[in-house]
Amino acid sequence: MKIIMLGAPGAGKGTQAKMISKKYEIPHISTGDIFRANIKEGTELGKKAKEYMDQGLLVPDELTVDLVVDRLQKEDCKNGFILDGFPRTIAQAEALKNANQSLDFAIDVNVPDENIISRMEGRRACVGCGATYHVVYNPTKVEGICDACGKELILRDDDKPETVKKRLDVYHDQTQPLIDYYANVGILKTVDGTQDMEDVFNAIVTILGA
Ligand code: ADP
Ligand code: ADP
Ligand code: ZN
């Protein structure tokens, strides 16, 4: 099963993609996670990507497309994958099509802008394993400490309200057009992302099939 997740920053793509990955035993591929890993390791790609990410802008397609296309060639993607955060532009969607990746589902996790700011302000990410929590909606057992690995949690730089506003503008401008794009392809499925995490997941499972 080849799936992509669409939705605004903070809509819950990553949260759902991790659950889908586990249930359907397909790799979860997040371009945001790949860029953050590169930043942490101090690679050339990480340095370049950071300049854009810190401003709430998209990393240019030239730095993003090959990375994903190469990743999808790996053995573990043979039976499918769940892409989270890619494609984010029409050009990226076209590149995916040209790489002969015929997708089964494009799932749009729909959350209005009003809900996004509070989601992002409360999001916390683990510095160790990248797990994501929310101070209200998905808190850790011990405040500020990752349940999975025991390392410290941080608020991502790009989750501060000023940057989130910019990211939402960029989303509406460059990524939202993909909703019509995949509706035309005939694989778009929309779920109400304002529900509880488990209810969003159940709606997705209904679409994908148990
Ligand atoms: P979120 O899950 O909150 O939407 P991500 O972790 O997916 O955030 O992405 C963080 C940042 O990484 C984005 O704001 C953007 O700068 C960059 N990024 C991630 N995926 C892409 C992509 N497909 N194309 C361009 N930039 C990307
Ligand atoms: P995205 O990958 O789309 O940027 P995340 O999955 O990281 O979004 O979720 C953004 C924040 O909102 C996280 O702190 C997460 O724990 C929380 N969150 C995710 N789904 C829900 C939900 N259905 N209800 C409330 N909070 C949620
Ligand atoms: Zn952790």
mmCIF file of N, CA, C and O in Angstrom, residues 34-111:
data_model
loop_
_atom_site.group_PDB
_atom_site.id
_atom_site.type_symbol
_atom_site.label_atom_id
_atom_site.label_comp_id
_atom_site.label_asym_id
_atom_site.label_seq_id
_atom_site.Cartn_x
_atom_site.Cartn_y
_atom_site.Cartn_z
ATOM 1 N N ILE A 34 13.808 13.608 8.141
ATOM 2 C CA ILE A 34 15.085 13.419 7.423
ATOM 3 C C ILE A 34 15.909 14.713 7.480
ATOM 4 O O ILE A 34 17.107 14.684 7.770
ATOM 5 N N PHE A 35 15.249 15.851 7.252
ATOM 6 C CA PHE A 35 15.979 17.127 7.328
ATOM 7 C C PHE A 35 16.500 17.380 8.747
ATOM 8 O O PHE A 35 17.650 17.797 8.934
ATOM 9 N N ARG A 36 15.661 17.111 9.758
ATOM 10 C CA ARG A 36 16.105 17.356 11.138
ATOM 11 C C ARG A 36 17.270 16.435 11.520
ATOM 12 O O ARG A 36 18.189 16.854 12.220
ATOM 13 N N ALA A 37 17.256 15.208 11.021
ATOM 14 C CA ALA A 37 18.387 14.301 11.289
ATOM 15 C C ALA A 37 19.658 14.855 10.644
ATOM 16 O O ALA A 37 20.745 14.811 11.239
ATOM 17 N N ASN A 38 19.532 15.419 9.442
ATOM 18 C CA ASN A 38 20.688 16.007 8.761
ATOM 19 C C ASN A 38 21.204 17.247 9.497
ATOM 20 O O ASN A 38 22.412 17.486 9.534
ATOM 21 N N ILE A 39 20.286 18.019 10.046
ATOM 22 C CA ILE A 39 20.697 19.208 10.807
ATOM 23 C C ILE A 39 21.479 18.775 12.047
ATOM 24 O O ILE A 39 22.547 19.308 12.349
ATOM 25 N N LYS A 40 20.963 17.755 12.720
ATOM 26 C CA LYS A 40 21.597 17.242 13.936
ATOM 27 C C LYS A 40 23.002 16.724 13.644
ATOM 28 O O LYS A 40 23.936 16.934 14.424
ATOM 29 N N GLU A 41 23.149 16.049 12.487
ATOM 30 C CA GLU A 41 24.456 15.490 12.123
ATOM 31 C C GLU A 41 25.382 16.529 11.498
ATOM 32 O O GLU A 41 26.545 16.232 11.215
ATOM 33 N N GLY A 42 24.836 17.726 11.212
ATOM 34 C CA GLY A 42 25.660 18.793 10.637
ATOM 35 C C GLY A 42 26.076 18.561 9.197
ATOM 36 O O GLY A 42 27.123 19.044 8.751
ATOM 37 N N THR A 43 25.267 17.840 8.417
ATOM 38 C CA THR A 43 25.608 17.599 7.002
ATOM 39 C C THR A 43 25.395 18.878 6.182
ATOM 40 O O THR A 43 24.725 19.819 6.635
ATOM 41 N N GLU A 44 25.943 18.879 4.965
ATOM 42 C CA GLU A 44 25.741 20.003 4.034
ATOM 43 C C GLU A 44 24.251 20.221 3.785
ATOM 44 O O GLU A 44 23.754 21.345 3.805
ATOM 45 N N LEU A 45 23.542 19.105 3.523
ATOM 46 C CA LEU A 45 22.100 19.198 3.274
ATOM 47 C C LEU A 45 21.398 19.828 4.478
ATOM 48 O O LEU A 45 20.542 20.701 4.315
ATOM 49 N N GLY A 46 21.786 19.387 5.670
ATOM 50 C CA GLY A 46 21.183 19.922 6.891
ATOM 51 C C GLY A 46 21.393 21.425 7.008
ATOM 52 O O GLY A 46 20.470 22.165 7.348
ATOM 53 N N LYS A 47 22.604 21.881 6.690
ATOM 54 C CA LYS A 47 22.896 23.320 6.788
ATOM 55 C C LYS A 47 22.022 24.123 5.835
ATOM 56 O O LYS A 47 21.485 25.163 6.183
ATOM 57 N N LYS A 48 21.913 23.611 4.607
ATOM 58 C CA LYS A 48 21.087 24.325 3.610
ATOM 59 C C LYS A 48 19.618 24.296 4.005
ATOM 60 O O LYS A 48 18.927 25.311 3.942
ATOM 61 N N ALA A 49 19.128 23.116 4.398
ATOM 62 C CA ALA A 49 17.700 22.973 4.727
ATOM 63 C C ALA A 49 17.314 23.875 5.895
ATOM 64 O O ALA A 49 16.243 24.488 5.899
ATOM 65 N N LYS A 50 18.206 23.978 6.877
ATOM 66 C CA LYS A 50 17.903 24.758 8.090
ATOM 67 C C LYS A 50 17.571 26.216 7.772
ATOM 68 O O LYS A 50 16.684 26.808 8.371
ATOM 69 N N GLU A 51 18.295 26.778 6.800
ATOM 70 C CA GLU A 51 18.047 28.185 6.437
ATOM 71 C C GLU A 51 16.588 28.413 6.052
ATOM 72 O O GLU A 51 16.008 29.449 6.361
ATOM 73 N N TYR A 52 16.027 27.459 5.347
ATOM 74 C CA TYR A 52 14.627 27.593 4.920
ATOM 75 C C TYR A 52 13.674 27.231 6.046
ATOM 76 O O TYR A 52 12.692 27.929 6.287
ATOM 77 N N MET A 53 13.960 26.147 6.735
ATOM 78 C CA MET A 53 13.042 25.665 7.782
ATOM 79 C C MET A 53 12.873 26.708 8.884
ATOM 80 O O MET A 53 11.763 26.936 9.360
ATOM 81 N N ASP A 54 13.962 27.352 9.276
ATOM 82 C CA ASP A 54 13.885 28.356 10.332
ATOM 83 C C ASP A 54 12.995 29.534 9.963
ATOM 84 O O ASP A 54 12.449 30.210 10.821
ATOM 85 N N GLN A 55 12.878 29.784 8.653
ATOM 86 C CA GLN A 55 12.027 30.902 8.217
ATOM 87 C C GLN A 55 10.595 30.454 7.941
ATOM 88 O O GLN A 55 9.773 31.254 7.507
ATOM 89 N N GLY A 56 10.324 29.172 8.109
ATOM 90 C CA GLY A 56 8.982 28.667 7.828
ATOM 91 C C GLY A 56 8.738 28.437 6.346
ATOM 92 O O GLY A 56 7.596 28.256 5.919
ATOM 93 N N LEU A 57 9.812 28.452 5.568
ATOM 94 C CA LEU A 57 9.692 28.250 4.116
ATOM 95 C C LEU A 57 9.939 26.797 3.761
ATOM 96 O O LEU A 57 10.557 26.059 4.532
ATOM 97 N N LEU A 58 9.500 26.401 2.574
ATOM 98 C CA LEU A 58 9.807 25.057 2.100
ATOM 99 C C LEU A 58 11.261 24.983 1.657
ATOM 100 O O LEU A 58 11.802 25.944 1.109
ATOM 101 N N VAL A 59 11.873 23.850 1.884
ATOM 102 C CA VAL A 59 13.197 23.566 1.341
ATOM 103 C C VAL A 59 13.001 23.406 -0.175
ATOM 104 O O VAL A 59 12.018 22.797 -0.607
ATOM 105 N N PRO A 60 13.896 23.977 -0.995
ATOM 106 C CA PRO A 60 13.671 23.921 -2.452
ATOM 107 C C PRO A 60 13.533 22.482 -2.975
ATOM 108 O O PRO A 60 14.155 21.559 -2.444
ATOM 109 N N ASP A 61 12.717 22.331 -4.009
ATOM 110 C CA ASP A 61 12.479 21.016 -4.616
ATOM 111 C C ASP A 61 13.793 20.327 -5.002
ATOM 112 O O ASP A 61 13.906 19.106 -4.865
ATOM 113 N N GLU A 62 14.783 21.081 -5.466
ATOM 114 C CA GLU A 62 16.066 20.497 -5.903
ATOM 115 C C GLU A 62 16.746 19.724 -4.773
ATOM 116 O O GLU A 62 17.511 18.799 -5.018
ATOM 117 N N LEU A 63 16.502 20.161 -3.529
ATOM 118 C CA LEU A 63 17.153 19.489 -2.397
ATOM 119 C C LEU A 63 16.282 18.377 -1.819
ATOM 120 O O LEU A 63 16.730 17.611 -0.971
ATOM 121 N N THR A 64 15.053 18.309 -2.276
ATOM 122 C CA THR A 64 14.081 17.427 -1.620
ATOM 123 C C THR A 64 13.726 16.205 -2.457
ATOM 124 O O THR A 64 13.659 15.083 -1.950
ATOM 125 N N VAL A 65 13.521 16.427 -3.745
ATOM 126 C CA VAL A 65 12.948 15.373 -4.605
ATOM 127 C C VAL A 65 13.849 14.139 -4.703
ATOM 128 O O VAL A 65 13.388 13.015 -4.444
ATOM 129 N N ASP A 66 15.128 14.317 -5.030
ATOM 130 C CA ASP A 66 16.011 13.159 -5.226
ATOM 131 C C ASP A 66 16.133 12.330 -3.955
ATOM 132 O O ASP A 66 16.188 11.103 -3.989
ATOM 133 N N LEU A 67 16.181 13.059 -2.853
ATOM 134 C CA LEU A 67 16.265 12.427 -1.532
ATOM 135 C C LEU A 67 15.131 11.423 -1.335
ATOM 136 O O LEU A 67 15.344 10.284 -0.914
ATOM 137 N N VAL A 68 13.929 11.842 -1.683
ATOM 138 C CA VAL A 68 12.757 10.977 -1.487
ATOM 139 C C VAL A 68 12.723 9.869 -2.535
ATOM 140 O O VAL A 68 12.505 8.700 -2.201
ATOM 141 N N VAL A 69 12.967 10.232 -3.778
ATOM 142 C CA VAL A 69 12.932 9.228 -4.853
ATOM 143 C C VAL A 69 13.943 8.117 -4.552
ATOM 144 O O VAL A 69 13.635 6.933 -4.687
ATOM 145 N N ASP A 70 15.127 8.477 -4.088
ATOM 146 C CA ASP A 70 16.148 7.479 -3.723
ATOM 147 C C ASP A 70 15.666 6.612 -2.555
ATOM 148 O O ASP A 70 15.847 5.397 -2.567
ATOM 149 N N ARG A 71 15.078 7.254 -1.572
ATOM 150 C CA ARG A 71 14.618 6.513 -0.394
ATOM 151 C C ARG A 71 13.571 5.461 -0.775
ATOM 152 O O ARG A 71 13.549 4.362 -0.225
ATOM 153 N N LEU A 72 12.722 5.814 -1.737
ATOM 154 C CA LEU A 72 11.633 4.897 -2.128
ATOM 155 C C LEU A 72 12.133 3.699 -2.933
ATOM 156 O O LEU A 72 11.409 2.723 -3.111
ATOM 157 N N GLN A 73 13.402 3.777 -3.401
ATOM 158 C CA GLN A 73 13.986 2.627 -4.127
ATOM 159 C C GLN A 73 14.438 1.531 -3.170
ATOM 160 O O GLN A 73 14.713 0.415 -3.583
ATOM 161 N N LYS A 74 14.580 1.885 -1.901
ATOM 162 C CA LYS A 74 15.113 0.917 -0.928
ATOM 163 C C LYS A 74 14.193 -0.284 -0.775
ATOM 164 O O LYS A 74 12.967 -0.181 -0.910
ATOM 165 N N GLU A 75 14.831 -1.382 -0.456
ATOM 166 C CA GLU A 75 14.158 -2.675 -0.320
ATOM 167 C C GLU A 75 12.897 -2.618 0.577
ATOM 168 O O GLU A 75 11.876 -3.226 0.255
ATOM 169 N N ASP A 76 12.988 -1.879 1.677
ATOM 170 C CA ASP A 76 11.867 -1.888 2.628
ATOM 171 C C ASP A 76 10.600 -1.216 2.086
ATOM 172 O O ASP A 76 9.531 -1.337 2.682
ATOM 173 N N CYS A 77 10.712 -0.531 0.942
ATOM 174 C CA CYS A 77 9.537 0.134 0.362
ATOM 175 C C CYS A 77 8.836 -0.730 -0.682
ATOM 176 O O CYS A 77 7.878 -0.289 -1.317
ATOM 177 N N LYS A 78 9.341 -1.952 -0.842
ATOM 178 C CA LYS A 78 8.823 -2.849 -1.871
ATOM 179 C C LYS A 78 7.309 -3.075 -1.757
ATOM 180 O O LYS A 78 6.605 -3.077 -2.749
ATOM 181 N N ASN A 79 6.852 -3.252 -0.524
ATOM 182 C CA ASN A 79 5.419 -3.527 -0.334
ATOM 183 C C ASN A 79 4.613 -2.282 0.019
ATOM 184 O O ASN A 79 3.465 -2.382 0.431
ATOM 185 N N GLY A 80 5.251 -1.125 -0.111
ATOM 186 C CA GLY A 80 4.532 0.108 0.162
ATOM 187 C C GLY A 80 5.264 0.994 1.147
ATOM 188 O O GLY A 80 6.356 0.662 1.621
ATOM 189 N N PHE A 81 4.645 2.138 1.432
ATOM 190 C CA PHE A 81 5.250 3.138 2.323
ATOM 191 C C PHE A 81 4.178 4.135 2.696
ATOM 192 O O PHE A 81 3.125 4.201 2.045
ATOM 193 N N ILE A 82 4.452 4.875 3.754
ATOM 194 C CA ILE A 82 3.608 6.022 4.053
ATOM 195 C C ILE A 82 4.481 7.269 4.069
ATOM 196 O O ILE A 82 5.423 7.375 4.850
ATOM 197 N N LEU A 83 4.202 8.165 3.145
ATOM 198 C CA LEU A 83 4.968 9.402 3.013
ATOM 199 C C LEU A 83 4.278 10.502 3.816
ATOM 200 O O LEU A 83 3.093 10.763 3.616
ATOM 201 N N ASP A 84 5.045 11.146 4.685
ATOM 202 C CA ASP A 84 4.496 12.179 5.580
ATOM 203 C C ASP A 84 5.272 13.467 5.343
ATOM 204 O O ASP A 84 6.451 13.555 5.663
ATOM 205 N N GLY A 85 4.615 14.436 4.728
ATOM 206 C CA GLY A 85 5.292 15.718 4.464
ATOM 207 C C GLY A 85 5.883 15.809 3.066
ATOM 208 O O GLY A 85 6.623 16.742 2.760
ATOM 209 N N PHE A 86 5.573 14.861 2.237
ATOM 210 C CA PHE A 86 5.985 14.874 0.834
ATOM 211 C C PHE A 86 4.920 14.158 0.027
ATOM 212 O O PHE A 86 4.494 13.063 0.448
ATOM 213 N N PRO A 87 4.489 14.664 -1.113
ATOM 214 C CA PRO A 87 4.863 15.938 -1.727
ATOM 215 C C PRO A 87 4.221 17.148 -1.035
ATOM 216 O O PRO A 87 3.181 17.030 -0.411
ATOM 217 N N ARG A 88 4.882 18.284 -1.187
ATOM 218 C CA ARG A 88 4.357 19.538 -0.642
ATOM 219 C C ARG A 88 4.195 20.586 -1.725
ATOM 220 O O ARG A 88 3.773 21.706 -1.424
ATOM 221 N N THR A 89 4.559 20.252 -2.954
ATOM 222 C CA THR A 89 4.363 21.169 -4.091
ATOM 223 C C THR A 89 3.891 20.319 -5.272
ATOM 224 O O THR A 89 4.103 19.098 -5.293
ATOM 225 N N ILE A 90 3.279 20.995 -6.235
ATOM 226 C CA ILE A 90 2.847 20.281 -7.446
ATOM 227 C C ILE A 90 4.072 19.662 -8.137
ATOM 228 O O ILE A 90 4.011 18.528 -8.605
ATOM 229 N N ALA A 91 5.177 20.396 -8.166
ATOM 230 C CA ALA A 91 6.390 19.866 -8.809
ATOM 231 C C ALA A 91 6.845 18.567 -8.132
ATOM 232 O O ALA A 91 7.266 17.619 -8.805
ATOM 233 N N GLN A 92 6.744 18.496 -6.810
ATOM 234 C CA GLN A 92 7.120 17.266 -6.095
ATOM 235 C C GLN A 92 6.155 16.131 -6.448
ATOM 236 O O GLN A 92 6.571 14.980 -6.616
ATOM 237 N N ALA A 93 4.873 16.445 -6.562
ATOM 238 C CA ALA A 93 3.885 15.420 -6.929
ATOM 239 C C ALA A 93 4.179 14.878 -8.331
ATOM 240 O O ALA A 93 4.103 13.673 -8.575
ATOM 241 N N GLU A 94 4.548 15.771 -9.231
ATOM 242 C CA GLU A 94 4.867 15.357 -10.596
ATOM 243 C C GLU A 94 6.121 14.478 -10.607
ATOM 244 O O GLU A 94 6.198 13.487 -11.335
ATOM 245 N N ALA A 95 7.090 14.843 -9.781
ATOM 246 C CA ALA A 95 8.333 14.056 -9.706
ATOM 247 C C ALA A 95 8.043 12.649 -9.188
ATOM 248 O O ALA A 95 8.621 11.668 -9.666
ATOM 249 N N LEU A 96 7.141 12.545 -8.246
ATOM 250 C CA LEU A 96 6.757 11.248 -7.691
ATOM 251 C C LEU A 96 6.090 10.407 -8.774
ATOM 252 O O LEU A 96 6.368 9.208 -8.920
ATOM 253 N N LYS A 97 5.234 11.046 -9.541
ATOM 254 C CA LYS A 97 4.553 10.358 -10.640
ATOM 255 C C LYS A 97 5.581 9.877 -11.671
ATOM 256 O O LYS A 97 5.529 8.726 -12.120
ATOM 257 N N ASN A 98 6.539 10.748 -11.986
ATOM 258 C CA ASN A 98 7.557 10.389 -12.987
ATOM 259 C C ASN A 98 8.498 9.298 -12.497
ATOM 260 O O ASN A 98 9.159 8.640 -13.292
ATOM 261 N N ALA A 99 8.565 9.128 -11.166
ATOM 262 C CA ALA A 99 9.399 8.060 -10.612
ATOM 263 C C ALA A 99 8.626 6.736 -10.590
ATOM 264 O O ALA A 99 9.073 5.771 -9.954
ATOM 265 N N ASN A 100 7.467 6.718 -11.247
ATOM 266 C CA ASN A 100 6.653 5.501 -11.346
ATOM 267 C C ASN A 100 6.162 4.981 -10.019
ATOM 268 O O ASN A 100 6.069 3.780 -9.811
ATOM 269 N N GLN A 101 5.879 5.903 -9.103
ATOM 270 C CA GLN A 101 5.310 5.485 -7.830
ATOM 271 C C GLN A 101 3.807 5.691 -7.930
ATOM 272 O O GLN A 101 3.312 6.790 -7.737
ATOM 273 N N SER A 102 3.077 4.643 -8.269
ATOM 274 C CA SER A 102 1.618 4.798 -8.378
ATOM 275 C C SER A 102 1.013 4.653 -6.991
ATOM 276 O O SER A 102 1.121 3.608 -6.334
ATOM 277 N N LEU A 103 0.410 5.713 -6.546
ATOM 278 C CA LEU A 103 -0.089 5.781 -5.169
ATOM 279 C C LEU A 103 -1.482 5.175 -5.067
ATOM 280 O O LEU A 103 -2.252 5.214 -6.024
ATOM 281 N N ASP A 104 -1.786 4.637 -3.887
ATOM 282 C CA ASP A 104 -3.123 4.079 -3.651
ATOM 283 C C ASP A 104 -4.052 5.090 -2.975
ATOM 284 O O ASP A 104 -5.225 5.154 -3.300
ATOM 285 N N PHE A 105 -3.507 5.838 -2.017
ATOM 286 C CA PHE A 105 -4.334 6.784 -1.269
ATOM 287 C C PHE A 105 -3.565 8.073 -0.962
ATOM 288 O O PHE A 105 -2.395 8.022 -0.603
ATOM 289 N N ALA A 106 -4.273 9.197 -1.092
ATOM 290 C CA ALA A 106 -3.780 10.479 -0.577
ATOM 291 C C ALA A 106 -4.763 10.883 0.514
ATOM 292 O O ALA A 106 -5.929 11.162 0.226
ATOM 293 N N ILE A 107 -4.312 10.857 1.756
ATOM 294 C CA ILE A 107 -5.212 11.132 2.879
ATOM 295 C C ILE A 107 -5.006 12.554 3.364
ATOM 296 O O ILE A 107 -3.915 12.926 3.805
ATOM 297 N N ASP A 108 -6.055 13.348 3.252
ATOM 298 C CA ASP A 108 -5.987 14.728 3.711
ATOM 299 C C ASP A 108 -6.559 14.815 5.121
ATOM 300 O O ASP A 108 -7.734 14.540 5.335
ATOM 301 N N VAL A 109 -5.697 15.180 6.065
ATOM 302 C CA VAL A 109 -6.136 15.358 7.447
ATOM 303 C C VAL A 109 -6.540 16.823 7.599
ATOM 304 O O VAL A 109 -5.699 17.719 7.628
ATOM 305 N N ASN A 110 -7.851 17.029 7.646
ATOM 306 C CA ASN A 110 -8.375 18.384 7.551
ATOM 307 C C ASN A 110 -8.546 19.032 8.935
ATOM 308 O O ASN A 110 -9.312 18.540 9.762
ATOM 309 N N VAL A 111 -7.815 20.115 9.169
ATOM 310 C CA VAL A 111 -7.909 20.872 10.427
ATOM 311 C C VAL A 111 -7.886 22.361 10.087
ATOM 312 O O VAL A 111 -6.983 22.817 9.385
#
